[in-house]
mmCIF file of C-alpha atoms and ligand atoms in Angstrom:
data_model
loop_
_atom_site.group_PDB
_atom_site.id
_atom_site.type_symbol
_atom_site.label_atom_id
_atom_site.label_comp_id
_atom_site.label_asym_id
_atom_site.label_seq_id
_atom_site.Cartn_x
_atom_site.Cartn_y
_atom_site.Cartn_z
ATOM 1 C CA MET A 117 16.836 6.439 -8.035
ATOM 2 C CA ARG A 118 13.800 8.787 -7.261
ATOM 3 C CA ARG A 119 10.452 7.666 -8.796
ATOM 4 C CA PHE A 120 9.023 9.982 -11.425
ATOM 5 C CA LEU A 121 5.895 11.571 -10.407
ATOM 6 C CA ILE A 122 3.556 12.617 -13.235
ATOM 7 C CA ALA A 123 0.721 14.906 -11.951
ATOM 8 C CA GLY A 124 -2.138 15.992 -13.764
ATOM 9 C CA ASN A 125 -3.532 19.363 -12.299
ATOM 10 C CA TRP A 126 -7.207 19.742 -13.793
ATOM 11 C CA LYS A 127 -7.484 23.186 -12.385
ATOM 12 C CA MET A 128 -11.058 24.298 -12.779
ATOM 13 C CA ASN A 129 -11.883 22.186 -15.885
ATOM 14 C CA THR A 130 -13.595 19.119 -16.997
ATOM 15 C CA THR A 131 -17.352 18.108 -16.250
ATOM 16 C CA ARG A 132 -18.322 15.058 -14.151
ATOM 17 C CA GLN A 133 -18.531 12.958 -17.172
ATOM 18 C CA SER A 134 -15.438 14.003 -18.760
ATOM 19 C CA ALA A 135 -13.510 13.701 -15.419
ATOM 20 C CA VAL A 136 -14.785 10.149 -14.783
ATOM 21 C CA GLY A 137 -13.891 9.341 -18.533
ATOM 22 C CA LEU A 138 -10.446 10.613 -18.223
ATOM 23 C CA ALA A 139 -9.912 8.767 -14.884
ATOM 24 C CA GLY A 140 -11.060 5.721 -16.628
ATOM 25 C CA GLU A 141 -8.423 6.074 -19.472
ATOM 26 C CA LEU A 142 -5.652 6.775 -16.988
ATOM 27 C CA ALA A 143 -6.481 3.861 -14.959
ATOM 28 C CA ALA A 144 -5.990 1.710 -17.909
ATOM 29 C CA VAL A 145 -2.856 3.115 -18.812
ATOM 30 C CA ALA A 146 -1.478 2.865 -15.307
ATOM 31 C CA ALA A 147 -1.966 -0.864 -15.161
ATOM 32 C CA GLY A 148 1.121 -1.009 -17.376
ATOM 33 C CA THR A 149 3.264 1.482 -15.668
ATOM 34 C CA GLU A 150 6.627 0.565 -14.262
ATOM 35 C CA ALA A 151 7.409 1.077 -10.746
ATOM 36 C CA GLY A 152 9.505 3.879 -11.447
ATOM 37 C CA VAL A 153 6.578 6.103 -12.695
ATOM 38 C CA GLU A 154 3.800 7.282 -10.475
ATOM 39 C CA ILE A 155 0.535 9.059 -11.820
ATOM 40 C CA LEU A 156 -1.480 11.467 -9.903
ATOM 41 C CA VAL A 157 -4.505 13.309 -11.072
ATOM 42 C CA ALA A 158 -5.943 16.435 -9.130
ATOM 43 C CA PRO A 159 -9.669 17.026 -10.296
ATOM 44 C CA PRO A 160 -11.923 19.770 -9.006
ATOM 45 C CA TYR A 161 -13.442 19.168 -5.649
ATOM 46 C CA PRO A 162 -16.894 18.143 -6.812
ATOM 47 C CA TYR A 163 -15.488 15.460 -8.952
ATOM 48 C CA LEU A 164 -13.216 13.919 -6.305
ATOM 49 C CA ILE A 165 -15.579 10.949 -5.224
ATOM 50 C CA PRO A 166 -16.661 9.936 -8.632
ATOM 51 C CA VAL A 167 -12.983 9.905 -9.730
ATOM 52 C CA ALA A 168 -11.931 8.198 -6.668
ATOM 53 C CA GLU A 169 -14.467 5.675 -7.440
ATOM 54 C CA LYS A 170 -13.251 5.122 -11.226
ATOM 55 C CA LEU A 171 -9.624 4.913 -9.873
ATOM 56 C CA ASN A 172 -10.451 2.638 -7.175
ATOM 57 C CA GLY A 173 -8.016 -0.525 -7.488
ATOM 58 C CA SER A 174 -5.769 1.311 -10.002
ATOM 59 C CA ALA A 175 -2.195 2.590 -9.699
ATOM 60 C CA VAL A 176 -3.384 6.237 -10.320
ATOM 61 C CA GLN A 177 -3.049 8.416 -7.224
ATOM 62 C CA LEU A 178 -5.685 11.008 -6.385
ATOM 63 C CA GLY A 179 -4.996 14.444 -5.089
ATOM 64 C CA ALA A 180 -6.865 17.707 -4.585
ATOM 65 C CA GLN A 181 -5.748 21.356 -5.818
ATOM 66 C CA ASP A 182 -6.037 23.154 -2.445
ATOM 67 C CA VAL A 183 -7.300 22.634 1.032
ATOM 68 C CA TYR A 184 -8.145 24.844 3.988
ATOM 69 C CA PHE A 185 -5.979 24.828 7.141
ATOM 70 C CA GLU A 186 -8.702 24.741 9.864
ATOM 71 C CA ALA A 187 -10.423 21.596 11.395
ATOM 72 C CA PRO A 188 -13.941 21.241 10.204
ATOM 73 C CA GLY A 189 -16.297 23.967 11.603
ATOM 74 C CA ALA A 190 -17.772 27.314 10.544
ATOM 75 C CA PHE A 191 -15.585 28.046 7.307
ATOM 76 C CA THR A 192 -18.119 28.583 4.595
ATOM 77 C CA GLY A 193 -16.893 27.402 1.322
ATOM 78 C CA GLU A 194 -13.909 25.887 2.507
ATOM 79 C CA VAL A 195 -12.649 22.023 2.508
ATOM 80 C CA ALA A 196 -10.916 20.447 5.376
ATOM 81 C CA VAL A 197 -7.659 18.065 5.194
ATOM 82 C CA GLU A 198 -9.767 15.071 6.851
ATOM 83 C CA MET A 199 -12.675 15.708 4.187
ATOM 84 C CA LEU A 200 -10.041 15.199 1.397
ATOM 85 C CA ALA A 201 -8.621 12.144 2.915
ATOM 86 C CA ASP A 202 -12.238 10.800 3.595
ATOM 87 C CA CYS A 203 -12.567 11.304 -0.416
ATOM 88 C CA GLY A 204 -9.594 9.314 -1.313
ATOM 89 C CA CYS A 205 -6.938 11.869 -1.571
ATOM 90 C CA GLY A 206 -3.466 10.916 -0.786
ATOM 91 C CA TYR A 207 -1.994 14.132 -2.082
ATOM 92 C CA VAL A 208 -2.765 17.852 -2.149
ATOM 93 C CA ILE A 209 -1.215 20.574 -4.296
ATOM 94 C CA LEU A 210 -0.485 23.806 -2.245
ATOM 95 C CA GLY A 211 0.826 27.182 -3.191
ATOM 96 C CA HIS A 212 0.023 26.958 -6.884
ATOM 97 C CA SER A 213 0.694 30.162 -8.747
ATOM 98 C CA GLU A 214 -2.973 30.792 -9.485
ATOM 99 C CA ARG A 215 -3.761 30.420 -5.624
ATOM 100 C CA ARG A 216 -0.775 32.805 -4.794
ATOM 101 C CA HIS A 217 -1.524 35.294 -7.557
ATOM 102 C CA VAL A 218 -5.133 35.029 -8.372
ATOM 103 C CA MET A 219 -6.456 34.293 -4.943
ATOM 104 C CA GLY A 220 -3.775 36.222 -3.077
ATOM 105 C CA GLU A 221 -2.441 33.525 -0.926
ATOM 106 C CA THR A 222 0.828 34.458 0.952
ATOM 107 C CA ASP A 223 3.554 32.288 2.054
ATOM 108 C CA GLU A 224 2.124 32.189 5.493
ATOM 109 C CA ILE A 225 -1.019 30.881 4.402
ATOM 110 C CA VAL A 226 0.593 28.349 2.128
ATOM 111 C CA ASN A 227 2.772 27.215 5.291
ATOM 112 C CA ARG A 228 -0.548 27.009 7.646
ATOM 113 C CA LYS A 229 -2.121 24.771 4.741
ATOM 114 C CA THR A 230 1.156 22.681 4.417
ATOM 115 C CA ARG A 231 1.334 22.121 7.956
ATOM 116 C CA ALA A 232 -2.390 21.191 8.261
ATOM 117 C CA ALA A 233 -2.195 18.872 5.267
ATOM 118 C CA ILE A 234 0.900 17.105 6.586
ATOM 119 C CA SER A 235 -0.336 16.527 10.072
ATOM 120 C CA GLY A 236 -3.734 15.116 8.467
ATOM 121 C CA GLY A 237 -1.493 12.415 6.480
ATOM 122 C CA LEU A 238 -1.765 14.267 3.083
ATOM 123 C CA ARG A 239 1.127 14.257 0.833
ATOM 124 C CA VAL A 240 1.870 17.867 -0.157
ATOM 125 C CA VAL A 241 3.199 19.065 -3.556
ATOM 126 C CA LEU A 242 4.456 22.601 -2.746
ATOM 127 C CA CYS A 243 4.503 24.787 -5.742
ATOM 128 C CA VAL A 244 7.203 27.375 -5.984
ATOM 129 C CA GLY A 245 7.998 29.748 -8.937
ATOM 130 C CA GLU A 246 9.043 33.403 -9.817
ATOM 131 C CA LEU A 247 7.205 35.779 -12.080
ATOM 132 C CA LEU A 248 8.705 36.975 -15.410
ATOM 133 C CA SER A 249 9.695 40.390 -14.142
ATOM 134 C CA GLU A 250 11.263 38.621 -11.102
ATOM 135 C CA ARG A 251 13.361 36.383 -13.347
ATOM 136 C CA GLN A 252 14.245 39.376 -15.529
ATOM 137 C CA ALA A 253 15.340 41.141 -12.360
ATOM 138 C CA GLY A 254 17.685 38.282 -11.624
ATOM 139 C CA GLN A 255 15.518 37.544 -8.572
ATOM 140 C CA THR A 256 14.755 34.033 -9.232
ATOM 141 C CA GLU A 257 16.686 32.240 -6.545
ATOM 142 C CA GLU A 258 15.844 34.820 -3.860
ATOM 143 C CA VAL A 259 12.101 34.292 -4.641
ATOM 144 C CA LEU A 260 12.448 30.575 -4.524
ATOM 145 C CA ASP A 261 14.369 30.640 -1.199
ATOM 146 C CA ARG A 262 11.574 33.037 0.265
ATOM 147 C CA GLN A 263 8.851 30.747 -0.849
ATOM 148 C CA MET A 264 10.470 27.652 0.377
ATOM 149 C CA GLN A 265 11.564 29.123 3.512
ATOM 150 C CA GLY A 266 7.896 30.652 4.091
ATOM 151 C CA GLY A 267 6.108 27.437 2.886
ATOM 152 C CA LEU A 268 8.029 24.984 5.111
ATOM 153 C CA ALA A 269 8.466 27.269 8.275
ATOM 154 C CA GLY A 270 8.167 24.603 11.041
ATOM 155 C CA VAL A 271 8.204 21.661 9.015
ATOM 156 C CA SER A 272 10.577 19.205 10.280
ATOM 157 C CA GLU A 273 12.478 16.644 8.259
ATOM 158 C CA THR A 274 10.251 13.867 9.515
ATOM 159 C CA ASP A 275 7.150 15.936 8.791
ATOM 160 C CA ALA A 276 8.552 16.438 5.340
ATOM 161 C CA VAL A 277 9.376 12.660 4.431
ATOM 162 C CA GLU A 278 6.815 12.414 1.687
ATOM 163 C CA LEU A 279 6.953 15.942 0.596
ATOM 164 C CA VAL A 280 7.183 16.829 -3.193
ATOM 165 C CA ILE A 281 8.459 20.262 -4.494
ATOM 166 C CA ALA A 282 6.943 21.675 -7.910
ATOM 167 C CA TYR A 283 9.088 24.274 -9.609
ATOM 168 C CA GLU A 284 6.572 26.281 -11.785
ATOM 169 C CA PRO A 285 7.920 29.480 -13.237
ATOM 170 C CA VAL A 286 4.796 31.639 -13.465
ATOM 171 C CA TRP A 287 5.653 33.000 -17.193
ATOM 172 C CA ALA A 288 5.657 29.363 -18.347
ATOM 173 C CA ILE A 289 2.304 28.262 -16.883
ATOM 174 C CA GLY A 290 -0.428 27.951 -19.498
ATOM 175 C CA THR A 291 1.521 30.266 -21.971
ATOM 176 C CA GLY A 292 3.076 27.719 -24.230
ATOM 177 C CA VAL A 293 6.479 28.913 -23.222
ATOM 178 C CA THR A 294 8.257 26.267 -21.309
ATOM 179 C CA ALA A 295 11.515 26.833 -19.470
ATOM 180 C CA THR A 296 14.463 25.294 -21.226
ATOM 181 C CA PRO A 297 15.778 22.155 -19.776
ATOM 182 C CA GLU A 298 18.881 24.134 -18.550
ATOM 183 C CA GLN A 299 16.773 26.844 -16.794
ATOM 184 C CA ALA A 300 14.700 24.007 -15.149
ATOM 185 C CA GLU A 301 17.638 22.145 -14.058
ATOM 186 C CA SER A 302 19.249 25.156 -12.604
ATOM 187 C CA ALA A 303 16.269 26.152 -10.798
ATOM 188 C CA HIS A 304 15.676 22.445 -9.478
ATOM 189 C CA GLU A 305 19.427 22.356 -8.451
ATOM 190 C CA HIS A 306 19.094 25.287 -6.283
ATOM 191 C CA LEU A 307 15.926 24.007 -4.851
ATOM 192 C CA ARG A 308 17.789 20.620 -4.003
ATOM 193 C CA ASN A 309 20.714 22.484 -2.526
ATOM 194 C CA TRP A 310 18.092 24.886 -0.337
ATOM 195 C CA LEU A 311 16.677 21.484 1.054
ATOM 196 C CA ALA A 312 20.162 19.881 1.751
ATOM 197 C CA THR A 313 21.139 23.138 3.668
ATOM 198 C CA ARG A 314 17.703 23.337 5.526
ATOM 199 C CA TYR A 315 17.386 19.735 6.140
ATOM 200 C CA THR A 316 20.141 17.318 5.318
ATOM 201 C CA PRO A 317 21.930 16.332 2.005
ATOM 202 C CA ALA A 318 20.531 12.869 2.516
ATOM 203 C CA PHE A 319 16.993 14.144 2.713
ATOM 204 C CA SER A 320 17.195 16.624 -0.123
ATOM 205 C CA GLN A 321 18.240 13.610 -2.472
ATOM 206 C CA LYS A 322 14.962 11.723 -1.502
ATOM 207 C CA VAL A 323 12.651 14.861 -2.271
ATOM 208 C CA ARG A 324 10.969 14.640 -5.686
ATOM 209 C CA ILE A 325 11.202 18.085 -7.523
ATOM 210 C CA LEU A 326 8.524 18.391 -10.435
ATOM 211 C CA TYR A 327 8.801 20.758 -13.222
ATOM 212 C CA GLY A 328 5.610 22.485 -14.185
ATOM 213 C CA GLY A 329 4.880 25.069 -17.005
ATOM 214 C CA SER A 330 3.764 24.341 -20.334
ATOM 215 C CA VAL A 331 4.920 20.790 -20.197
ATOM 216 C CA LYS A 332 3.951 18.778 -23.415
ATOM 217 C CA ALA A 333 4.523 15.566 -25.288
ATOM 218 C CA ASP A 334 7.174 17.109 -27.376
ATOM 219 C CA ASN A 335 9.282 18.791 -24.512
ATOM 220 C CA ALA A 336 8.516 16.091 -21.627
ATOM 221 C CA GLU A 337 11.481 13.954 -22.523
ATOM 222 C CA SER A 338 14.094 16.648 -22.519
ATOM 223 C CA LEU A 339 12.777 18.021 -19.284
ATOM 224 C CA LEU A 340 12.608 14.832 -17.324
ATOM 225 C CA SER A 341 16.102 13.804 -18.535
ATOM 226 C CA GLN A 342 17.636 16.503 -16.339
ATOM 227 C CA THR A 343 19.368 15.256 -13.212
ATOM 228 C CA ASN A 344 17.191 17.181 -10.733
ATOM 229 C CA VAL A 345 13.938 16.821 -12.746
ATOM 230 C CA ASP A 346 11.850 14.193 -11.069
ATOM 231 C CA GLY A 347 8.496 14.417 -12.799
ATOM 232 C CA ALA A 348 6.038 17.030 -14.143
ATOM 233 C CA LEU A 349 3.019 18.885 -12.921
ATOM 234 C CA VAL A 350 0.954 19.400 -15.956
ATOM 235 C CA GLY A 351 -2.071 21.465 -16.505
ATOM 236 C CA GLY A 352 -3.491 22.005 -19.988
ATOM 237 C CA ALA A 353 -1.806 19.017 -21.463
ATOM 238 C CA SER A 354 -3.346 16.624 -18.546
ATOM 239 C CA LEU A 355 -6.936 17.250 -19.821
ATOM 240 C CA LYS A 356 -6.918 14.677 -22.476
ATOM 241 C CA SER A 357 -5.340 11.230 -22.213
ATOM 242 C CA SER A 358 -4.144 11.855 -25.930
ATOM 243 C CA THR A 359 -1.802 14.701 -24.511
ATOM 244 C CA PHE A 360 -1.191 13.408 -21.201
ATOM 245 C CA VAL A 361 -0.223 9.726 -21.880
ATOM 246 C CA PRO A 362 2.622 10.682 -24.066
ATOM 247 C CA ILE A 363 4.231 12.621 -21.115
ATOM 248 C CA ILE A 364 3.808 9.345 -18.921
ATOM 249 C CA GLU A 365 5.208 7.310 -21.853
ATOM 250 C CA ALA A 366 8.371 9.779 -22.016
ATOM 251 C CA ALA A 367 8.706 9.185 -18.136
ATOM 252 C CA ARG A 368 8.637 5.367 -18.608
ATOM 253 C CA LYS A 369 10.917 5.537 -21.361
ATOM 254 C CA LEU A 370 13.686 7.253 -19.354
ATOM 255 C CA ARG A 371 13.088 4.925 -16.286
ATOM 256 C CA THR A 372 13.308 1.682 -18.455
ATOM 257 C CA THR A 373 16.496 2.949 -20.363
ATOM 258 C CA VAL A 374 18.414 3.889 -17.257
HETATM 259 P P1 PGA B 98 0.283 24.294 -17.750
HETATM 260 O O1 PGA B 98 -0.074 24.434 -16.177
HETATM 261 O O2 PGA B 98 0.738 22.856 -18.064
HETATM 262 O O3 PGA B 98 -1.187 24.265 -18.466
HETATM 263 O O4 PGA B 98 1.224 25.408 -18.000
HETATM 264 C C1 PGA B 98 0.773 23.772 -15.294
HETATM 265 C C2 PGA B 98 0.444 24.070 -13.894
HETATM 266 O O5 PGA B 98 -0.214 25.250 -13.530
HETATM 267 O O6 PGA B 98 0.522 23.306 -13.038
#
């Protein structure tokens, strides 16, 4: 059985104080987490170190929200893979829809970042997802295939051993509109089949596919109980322990009842 991953993407939110406070609350919660549920937080870059210090010794994993693909050097404003590893990050989120649609990241950029992150020893959470117009035009699977193909170009099965995929329909991110469990399952199943074809069926069974887009306490259980949903990438509801912890609890409940 795949281990659930419940990830909090804090985006461009929190202050140093609130970030450290939230990390402390989650570290306390994680102490009682069953082996079947992994917790990850991705704070803004400036708070990685104080959050890492707060999480030190806890079961909560640390990740970044982006990275640059070049080795350290003259790239003003960017952050290198080895810097993230040096700050205690084990994960990096790549290809988030806000990076793609607000910052204009292409599949080629996402791919260069993915390859750099993997070779630097970070675990990648690769985000894919269609726009509302693409869903309405019946292009969801085509868009997912293109983003998977582009993002994972040149990435072998050995490279991808720790890969995590996040299906995040753009129309569900920060909108309060969640994909139905059936819509999520259908996209996740498609993504797993894609992985089976591109790599191997055995490998596809090991990759965790998270759902993201308005995940909240009241819809977490129905989404997480889908066969191919292996966790959640949570934005808004990850900013307070009062809204994030119930999502972790929903995952725990499912892992202890099976
Ligand atoms: P949301 O964001 O939970 O606020 O919809 C999810 C995400 O963008 O990762």
